Coordinates of C-alpha atoms in Angstrom, one line a residue:
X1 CA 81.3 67.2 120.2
X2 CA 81.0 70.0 123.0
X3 CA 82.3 73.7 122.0
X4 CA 85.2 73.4 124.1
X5 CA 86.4 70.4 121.9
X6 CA 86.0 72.2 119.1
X7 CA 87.6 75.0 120.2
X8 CA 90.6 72.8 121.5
X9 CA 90.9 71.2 117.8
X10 CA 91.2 74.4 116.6
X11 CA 93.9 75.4 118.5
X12 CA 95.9 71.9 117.5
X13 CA 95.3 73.6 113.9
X14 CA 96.8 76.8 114.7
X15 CA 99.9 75.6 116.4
X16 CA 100.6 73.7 112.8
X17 CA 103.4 76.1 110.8
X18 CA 101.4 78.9 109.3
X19 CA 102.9 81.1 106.1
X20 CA 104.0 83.5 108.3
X21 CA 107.5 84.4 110.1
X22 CA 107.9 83.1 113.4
X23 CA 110.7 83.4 116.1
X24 CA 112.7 84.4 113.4
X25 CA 111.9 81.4 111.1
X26 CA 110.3 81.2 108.1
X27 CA 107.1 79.0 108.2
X28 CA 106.0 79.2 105.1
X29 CA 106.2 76.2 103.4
X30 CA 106.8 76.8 99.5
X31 CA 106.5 73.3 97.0
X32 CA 103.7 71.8 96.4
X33 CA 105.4 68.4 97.6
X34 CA 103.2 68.7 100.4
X35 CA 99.8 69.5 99.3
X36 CA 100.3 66.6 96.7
X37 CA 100.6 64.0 99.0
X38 CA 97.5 65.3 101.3
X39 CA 95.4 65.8 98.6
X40 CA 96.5 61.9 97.1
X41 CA 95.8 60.6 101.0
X42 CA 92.4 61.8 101.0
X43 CA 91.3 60.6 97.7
X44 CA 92.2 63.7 95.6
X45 CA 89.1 65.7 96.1
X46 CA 90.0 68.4 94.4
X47 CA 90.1 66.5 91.1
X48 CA 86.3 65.6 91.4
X49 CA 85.0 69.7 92.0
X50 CA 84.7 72.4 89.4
X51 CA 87.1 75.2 90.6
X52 CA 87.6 78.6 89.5
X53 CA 90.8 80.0 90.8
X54 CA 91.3 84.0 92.4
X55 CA 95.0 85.1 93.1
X56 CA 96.7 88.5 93.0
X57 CA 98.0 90.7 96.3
X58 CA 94.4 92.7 96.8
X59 CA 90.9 92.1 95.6
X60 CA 90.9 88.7 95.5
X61 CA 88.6 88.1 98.2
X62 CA 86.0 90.7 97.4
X63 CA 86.1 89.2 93.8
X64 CA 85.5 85.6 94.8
X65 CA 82.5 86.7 97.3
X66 CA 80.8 88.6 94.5
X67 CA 81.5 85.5 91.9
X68 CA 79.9 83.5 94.2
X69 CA 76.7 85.9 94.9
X70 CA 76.0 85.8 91.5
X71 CA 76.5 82.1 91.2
X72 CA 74.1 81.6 93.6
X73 CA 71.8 83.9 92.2
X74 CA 71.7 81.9 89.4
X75 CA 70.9 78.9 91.7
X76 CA 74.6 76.9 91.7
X77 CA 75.3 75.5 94.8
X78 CA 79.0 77.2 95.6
X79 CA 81.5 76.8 97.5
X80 CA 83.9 79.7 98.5
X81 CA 87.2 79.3 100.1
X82 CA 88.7 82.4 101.8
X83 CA 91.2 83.7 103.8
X84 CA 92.0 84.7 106.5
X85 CA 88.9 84.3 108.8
X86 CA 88.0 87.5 111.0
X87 CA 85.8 85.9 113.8
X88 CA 85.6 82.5 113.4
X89 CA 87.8 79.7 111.8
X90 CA 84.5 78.3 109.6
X91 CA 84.7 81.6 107.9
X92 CA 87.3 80.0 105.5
X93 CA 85.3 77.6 104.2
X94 CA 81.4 78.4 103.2
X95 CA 78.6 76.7 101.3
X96 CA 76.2 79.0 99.9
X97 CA 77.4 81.0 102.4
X98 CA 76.5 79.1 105.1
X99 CA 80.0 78.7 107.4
X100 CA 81.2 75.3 107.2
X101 CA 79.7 73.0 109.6
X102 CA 81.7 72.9 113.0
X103 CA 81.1 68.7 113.5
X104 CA 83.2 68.6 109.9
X105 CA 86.3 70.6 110.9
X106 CA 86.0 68.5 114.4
X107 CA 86.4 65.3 112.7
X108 CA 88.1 66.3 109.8
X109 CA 91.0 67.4 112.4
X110 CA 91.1 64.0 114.0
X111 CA 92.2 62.7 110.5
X112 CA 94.6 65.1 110.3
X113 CA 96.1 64.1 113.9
X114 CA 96.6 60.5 112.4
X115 CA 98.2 61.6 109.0
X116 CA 101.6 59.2 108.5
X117 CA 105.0 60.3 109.6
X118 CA 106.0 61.1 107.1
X119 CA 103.7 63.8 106.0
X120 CA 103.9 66.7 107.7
X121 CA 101.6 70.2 106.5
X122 CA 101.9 73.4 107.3
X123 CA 98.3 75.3 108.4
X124 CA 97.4 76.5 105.5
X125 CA 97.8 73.2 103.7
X126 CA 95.7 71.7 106.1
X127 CA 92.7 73.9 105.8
X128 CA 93.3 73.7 102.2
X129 CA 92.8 70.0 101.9
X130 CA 89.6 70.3 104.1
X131 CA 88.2 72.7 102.2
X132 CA 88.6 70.6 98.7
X133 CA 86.7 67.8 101.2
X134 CA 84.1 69.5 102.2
X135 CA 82.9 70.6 98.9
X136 CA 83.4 67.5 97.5
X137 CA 81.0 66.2 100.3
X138 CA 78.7 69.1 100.0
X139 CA 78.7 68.3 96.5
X140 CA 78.9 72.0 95.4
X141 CA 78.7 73.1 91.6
X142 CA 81.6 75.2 91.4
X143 CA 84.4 76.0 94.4
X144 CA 86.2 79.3 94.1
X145 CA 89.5 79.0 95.5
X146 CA 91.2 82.4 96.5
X147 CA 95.1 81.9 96.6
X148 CA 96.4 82.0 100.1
X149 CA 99.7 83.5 99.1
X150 CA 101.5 84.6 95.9
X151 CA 100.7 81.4 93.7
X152 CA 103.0 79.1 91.8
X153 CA 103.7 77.0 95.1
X154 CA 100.7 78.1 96.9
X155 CA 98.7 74.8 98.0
X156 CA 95.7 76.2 96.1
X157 CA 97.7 75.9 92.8
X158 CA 96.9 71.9 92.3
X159 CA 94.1 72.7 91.4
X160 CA 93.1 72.5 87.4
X161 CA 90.5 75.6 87.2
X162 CA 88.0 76.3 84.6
X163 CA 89.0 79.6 84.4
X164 CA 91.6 81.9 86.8
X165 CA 92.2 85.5 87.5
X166 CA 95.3 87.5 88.9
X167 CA 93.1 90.7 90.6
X168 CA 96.6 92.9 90.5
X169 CA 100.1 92.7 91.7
X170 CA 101.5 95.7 94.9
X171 CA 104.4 94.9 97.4
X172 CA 103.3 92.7 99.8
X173 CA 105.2 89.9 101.6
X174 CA 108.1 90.5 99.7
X175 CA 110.1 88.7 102.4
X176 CA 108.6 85.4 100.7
X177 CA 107.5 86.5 97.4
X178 CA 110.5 89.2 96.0
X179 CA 111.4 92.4 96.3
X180 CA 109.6 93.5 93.2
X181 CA 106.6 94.0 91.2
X182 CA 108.2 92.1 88.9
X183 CA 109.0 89.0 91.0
X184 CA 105.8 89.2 92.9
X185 CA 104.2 89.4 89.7
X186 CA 106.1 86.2 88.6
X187 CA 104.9 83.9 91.2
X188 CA 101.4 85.3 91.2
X189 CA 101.0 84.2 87.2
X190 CA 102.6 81.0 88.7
X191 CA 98.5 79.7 88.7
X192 CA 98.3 80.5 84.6
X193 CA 97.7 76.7 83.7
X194 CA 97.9 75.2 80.2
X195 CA 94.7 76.1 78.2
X196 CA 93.1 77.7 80.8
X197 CA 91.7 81.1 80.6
X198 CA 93.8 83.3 82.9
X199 CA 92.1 87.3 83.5
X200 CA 93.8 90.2 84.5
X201 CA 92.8 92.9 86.3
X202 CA 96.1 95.0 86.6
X203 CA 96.5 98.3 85.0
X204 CA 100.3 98.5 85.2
X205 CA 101.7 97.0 82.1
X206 CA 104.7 95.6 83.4
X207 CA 102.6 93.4 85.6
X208 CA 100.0 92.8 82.7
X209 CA 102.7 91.9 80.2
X210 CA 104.5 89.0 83.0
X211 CA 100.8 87.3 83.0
X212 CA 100.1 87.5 79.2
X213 CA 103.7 86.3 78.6
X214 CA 103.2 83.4 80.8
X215 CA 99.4 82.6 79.5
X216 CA 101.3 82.8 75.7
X217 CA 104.0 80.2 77.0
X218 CA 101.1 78.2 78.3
X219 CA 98.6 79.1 75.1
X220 CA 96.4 79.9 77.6
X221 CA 93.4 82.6 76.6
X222 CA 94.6 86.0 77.9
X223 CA 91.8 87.7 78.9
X224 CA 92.5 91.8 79.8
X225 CA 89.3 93.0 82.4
X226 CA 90.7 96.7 82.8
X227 CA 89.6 97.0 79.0
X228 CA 86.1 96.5 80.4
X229 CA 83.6 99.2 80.5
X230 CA 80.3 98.7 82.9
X231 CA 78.2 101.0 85.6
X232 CA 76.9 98.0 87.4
X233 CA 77.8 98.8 91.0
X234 CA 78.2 96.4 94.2
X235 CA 76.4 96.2 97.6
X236 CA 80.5 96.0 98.8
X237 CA 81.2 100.2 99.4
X238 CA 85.1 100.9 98.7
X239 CA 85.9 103.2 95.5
X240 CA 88.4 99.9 95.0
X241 CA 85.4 97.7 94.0
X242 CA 85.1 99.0 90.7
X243 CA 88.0 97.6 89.5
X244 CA 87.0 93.8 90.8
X245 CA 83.6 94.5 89.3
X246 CA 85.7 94.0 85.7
X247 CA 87.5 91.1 87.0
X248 CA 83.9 89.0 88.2
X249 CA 82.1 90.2 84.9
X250 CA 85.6 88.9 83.2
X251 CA 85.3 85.8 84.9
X252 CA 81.5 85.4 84.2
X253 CA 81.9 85.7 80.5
X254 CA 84.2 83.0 80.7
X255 CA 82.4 80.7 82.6
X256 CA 79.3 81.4 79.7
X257 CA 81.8 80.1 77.2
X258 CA 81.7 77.3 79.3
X259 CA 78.4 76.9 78.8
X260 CA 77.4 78.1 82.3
X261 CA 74.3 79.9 81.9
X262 CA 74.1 83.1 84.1
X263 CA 72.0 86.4 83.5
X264 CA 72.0 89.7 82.7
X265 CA 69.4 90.1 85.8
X266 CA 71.7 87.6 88.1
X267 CA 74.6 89.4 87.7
X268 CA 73.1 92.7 88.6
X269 CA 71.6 90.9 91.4
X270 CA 74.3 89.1 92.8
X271 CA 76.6 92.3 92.8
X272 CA 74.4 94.4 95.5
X273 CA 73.6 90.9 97.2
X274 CA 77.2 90.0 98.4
X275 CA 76.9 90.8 102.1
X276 CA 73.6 89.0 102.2
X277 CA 74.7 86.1 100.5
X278 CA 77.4 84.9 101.2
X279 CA 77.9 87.3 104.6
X280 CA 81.1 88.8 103.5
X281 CA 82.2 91.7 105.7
X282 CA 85.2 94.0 106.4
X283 CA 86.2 95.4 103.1
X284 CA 84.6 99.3 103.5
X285 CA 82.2 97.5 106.0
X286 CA 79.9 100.2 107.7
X287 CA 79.3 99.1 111.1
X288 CA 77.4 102.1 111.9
X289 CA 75.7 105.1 110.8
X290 CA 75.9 107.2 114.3
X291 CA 78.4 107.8 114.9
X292 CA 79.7 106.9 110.8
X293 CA 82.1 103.5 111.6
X294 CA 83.5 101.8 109.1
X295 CA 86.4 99.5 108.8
X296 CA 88.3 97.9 106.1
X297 CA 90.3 94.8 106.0
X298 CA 93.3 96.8 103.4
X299 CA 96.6 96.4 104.9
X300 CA 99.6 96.6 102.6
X301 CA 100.7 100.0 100.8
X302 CA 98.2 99.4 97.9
X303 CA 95.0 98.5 99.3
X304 CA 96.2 101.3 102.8
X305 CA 96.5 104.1 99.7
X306 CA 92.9 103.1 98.4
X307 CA 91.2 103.4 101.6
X308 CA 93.3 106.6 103.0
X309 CA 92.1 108.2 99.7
X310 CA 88.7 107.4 100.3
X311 CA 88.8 108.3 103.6
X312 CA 90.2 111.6 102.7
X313 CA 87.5 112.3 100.3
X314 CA 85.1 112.4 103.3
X315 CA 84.7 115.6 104.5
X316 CA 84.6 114.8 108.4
X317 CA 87.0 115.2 111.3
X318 CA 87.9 111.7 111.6
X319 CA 89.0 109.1 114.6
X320 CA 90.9 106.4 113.2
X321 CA 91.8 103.2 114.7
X322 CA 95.0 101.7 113.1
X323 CA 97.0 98.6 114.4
X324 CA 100.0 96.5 112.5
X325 CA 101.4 93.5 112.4
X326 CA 105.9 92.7 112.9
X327 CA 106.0 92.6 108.6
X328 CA 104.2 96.0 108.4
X329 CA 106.7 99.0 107.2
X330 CA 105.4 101.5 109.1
X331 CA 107.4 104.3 107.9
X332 CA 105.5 103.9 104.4
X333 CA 102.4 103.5 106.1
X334 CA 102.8 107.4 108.2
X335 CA 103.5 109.1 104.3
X336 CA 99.6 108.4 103.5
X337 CA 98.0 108.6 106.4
X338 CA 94.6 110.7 106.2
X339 CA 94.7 114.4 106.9
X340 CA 91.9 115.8 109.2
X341 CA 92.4 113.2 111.5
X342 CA 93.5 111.9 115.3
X343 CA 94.7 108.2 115.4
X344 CA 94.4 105.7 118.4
X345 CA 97.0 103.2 117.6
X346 CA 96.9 99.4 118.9
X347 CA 98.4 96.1 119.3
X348 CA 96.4 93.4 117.8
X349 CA 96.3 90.4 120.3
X350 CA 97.9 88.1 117.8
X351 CA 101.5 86.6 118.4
X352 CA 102.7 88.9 115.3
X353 CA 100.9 91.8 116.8
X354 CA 103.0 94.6 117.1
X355 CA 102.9 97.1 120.0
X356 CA 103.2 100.8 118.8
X357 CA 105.4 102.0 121.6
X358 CA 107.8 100.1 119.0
X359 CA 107.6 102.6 116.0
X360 CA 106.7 105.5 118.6
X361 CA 109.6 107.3 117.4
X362 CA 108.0 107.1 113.5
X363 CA 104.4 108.6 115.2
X364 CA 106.2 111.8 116.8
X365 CA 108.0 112.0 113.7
X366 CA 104.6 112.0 111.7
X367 CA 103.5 115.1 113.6
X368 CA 99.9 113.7 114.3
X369 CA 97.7 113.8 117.4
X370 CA 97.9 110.2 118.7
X371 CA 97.0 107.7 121.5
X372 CA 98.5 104.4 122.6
X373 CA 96.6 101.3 123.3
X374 CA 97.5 98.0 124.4
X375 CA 94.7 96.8 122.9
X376 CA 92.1 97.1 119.6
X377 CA 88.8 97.2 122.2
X378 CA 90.5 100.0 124.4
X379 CA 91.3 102.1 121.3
X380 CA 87.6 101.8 119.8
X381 CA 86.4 102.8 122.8
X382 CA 88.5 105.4 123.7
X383 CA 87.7 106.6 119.9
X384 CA 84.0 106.2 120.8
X385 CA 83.9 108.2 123.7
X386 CA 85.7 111.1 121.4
X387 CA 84.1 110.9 118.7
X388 CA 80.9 113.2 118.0
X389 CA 77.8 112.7 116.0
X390 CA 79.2 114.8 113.3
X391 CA 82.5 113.0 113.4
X392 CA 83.5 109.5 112.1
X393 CA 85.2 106.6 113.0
X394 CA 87.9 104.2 110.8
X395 CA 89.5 100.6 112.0
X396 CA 91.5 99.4 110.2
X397 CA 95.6 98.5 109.2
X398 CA 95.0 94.9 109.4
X399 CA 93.0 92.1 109.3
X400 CA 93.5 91.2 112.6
X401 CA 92.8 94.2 113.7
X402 CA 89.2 94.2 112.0
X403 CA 88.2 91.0 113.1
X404 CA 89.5 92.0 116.8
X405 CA 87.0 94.8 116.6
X406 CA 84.3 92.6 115.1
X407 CA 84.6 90.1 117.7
X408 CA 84.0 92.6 120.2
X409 CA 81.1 94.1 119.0
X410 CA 79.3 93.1 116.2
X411 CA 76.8 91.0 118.7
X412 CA 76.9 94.1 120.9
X413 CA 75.6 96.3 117.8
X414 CA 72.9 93.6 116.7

């Protein structure tokens, strides 16, 4: 298998319906009709792993990379599925960290090619399915499974977890998921499974009482992690982190219940060990200290509030790189925006990437000094060239604007 193969492969995976909107048309594939009959034509792998399930709208992927650090601190082999990727499609699916192996998806993709008629999976369904395969061949000791999106008929939700955890519930794809907290928060406590411990990490009670009324119709153990008091402290920066802190410690005790046996010391150890191992990046990821760059991976109203508040805490003129995608409500988005700052504003070169001479008119409206970019690079280095030592910069808005600017210059900064 050259590179070029690879890449080519890839491709045929990302032409496959993702979960987004496209020319007008919903993609997103809801039932779990699908995933059923993928999962039954490979041998149902995901019946033969130990799985720990992580939904809810943010938080869910800095939770399952922490889980997994201290997993592996305590010498597990784990699997970690995650999404989406930033740089490189193996991202999604990791061993001990360790990207999974480029000859796998290769191969695995020719299968996929040859799948009956009659069958026909969206992208996210594939990827799904060849994570559940590849951990089953790796022969991991637990895979955590983060929920792609919402939950009840998210392909992640065959599984049959040891334990699960809903992180919290904010607006986000409401075009799929409901216009409410309350709806969202409906099909997010669609993974609560009979028996199985389900933890929240939500501080709103309307949220917190949907989960514990659906773990009580399912007598599944209700298990509240905002209740939980603890100092320990992450190598993952972002005041945000403290509150999925209480949903991995929530988790852990579960899994001890379980007989799992995990330390005191491993826990504190796996906390400030995320980035190292299991090479998680972009959540309040500081790419440099001169000038200060940092970007962050938060992109609906929730997680934007988090990080604009953090940012607003830090007493520097700031330079701030922000790019959307067609779902994005910008209008919300210019009510929080940071104070103190001048914004270089992009199109992230995706097919939902959307330009900013679109919402121009919300930008003069906003009353801020900003630029126009046709591109994430341009604006970074535009920023860049602005910016002073005793300035700082911020990417962010997206995940596709993050791993844009990753892409471009992690190696560089190496």
């Amino acid at each position: 298998m050259t590179n070029a193969q690879y890449q080519e492969a890839v491709e045929w995976l990302f032409v496959q319906a993702p979960n987004y909107q496209i020319d007008g048309q919903k993609a997103y594939k809801p039932g779990l009709d699908n995933i059923t009959r993928l999962c039954e034509f490979f041998g149902n792998p995901q019946d033969k792993i130990k799985c720990i399930h992580i939904g809810g709208t943010n938080g869910k992927g800095s939770s399952s990379n922490m889980l997994a650090s201290v997993l592996q601190e305590s010498g597990y082999k784990v699997g970690l599925y995650n999404s989406p990727h930033l740089i490189d499609f193996t991202e999604r699916i990791k061993v001990n960290g360790k990207n999974c192996d480029k000859e796998f998806v290769f191969n695995f993709i020719q299968k996929l090619k040859n799948l009956p008629e009659d069958i026909r999976p969206s992208f996210f369904e594939f990827t799904t399915i060849m994570a559940f395969e590849y951990f089953y061949q790796q022969n991991v000791d637990f895979a955590i499974i983060e929920v792609g999106l919402g939950g009840r008929l998210d392909s992640t939700n065959i599984i049959k977890p040891l334990v699960a955890a809903i992180t919290n519930v904010q607006l986000d794809h409401q075009n799929i998921l409901g216009d409410t907290i309350e709806e969202i928060a409906g099909e997010k406590a669609g993974i609560v499974k009979p028996q199985i411990p389900i933890i929240s990490g939500d501080e709103n009670e309307v949220v917190k009482n949907i989960i514990k009324n659906k773990a009580e119709k399912e007598n599944a153990p209700f298990i509240d992690a905002t209740l939980l008091k603890t100092d320990l402290k992450s190598d993952l920066k972002g005041n945000y982190q403290e509150k999925n802190i209480k949903v991995v410690l929530s988790l852990i005790e579960e899994l001890r219940k379980l007989n799992v046996p995990i330390s005191d010391q491993n826990i504190e150890r796996g906390l400030l060990s995320v980035h190292n191992n299991t090479g998680f990046i972009g959540r309040w990821f500081e790419f440099s200290e001169n000038p200060l760059t940092i970007c962050d991976t938060g992109h609906n109203q929730a997680g934007l509030e988090y990080v604009f508040a953090q940012l607003n805490s830090i007493e520097k003129h700031k330079h701030i790189v922000l790019g959307f995608v067609n779902d994005k409500k910008i209008d919300e988005v210019m009510k929080i925006l940071p104070g103190n700052s001048e914004f270089y504003f992009a199109k992230p070169s995706i097919h939902r990437g959307r330009h900013p001479q679109d919402y121009e008119d919300l930008l003069i409206d906003a009353k801020i000094f900003y630029k126009i970019f046709d591109s994430v690079q341009e604006a970074y280095l535009s920023a860049k060239e602005r910016c002073t030592d005793e300035e700082m910069i911020f990417i962010g808005g997206s995940n596709f604007v993050v791993g844009e600017f990753l892409e471009k210059n992690l190696e560089i900064s190496k």
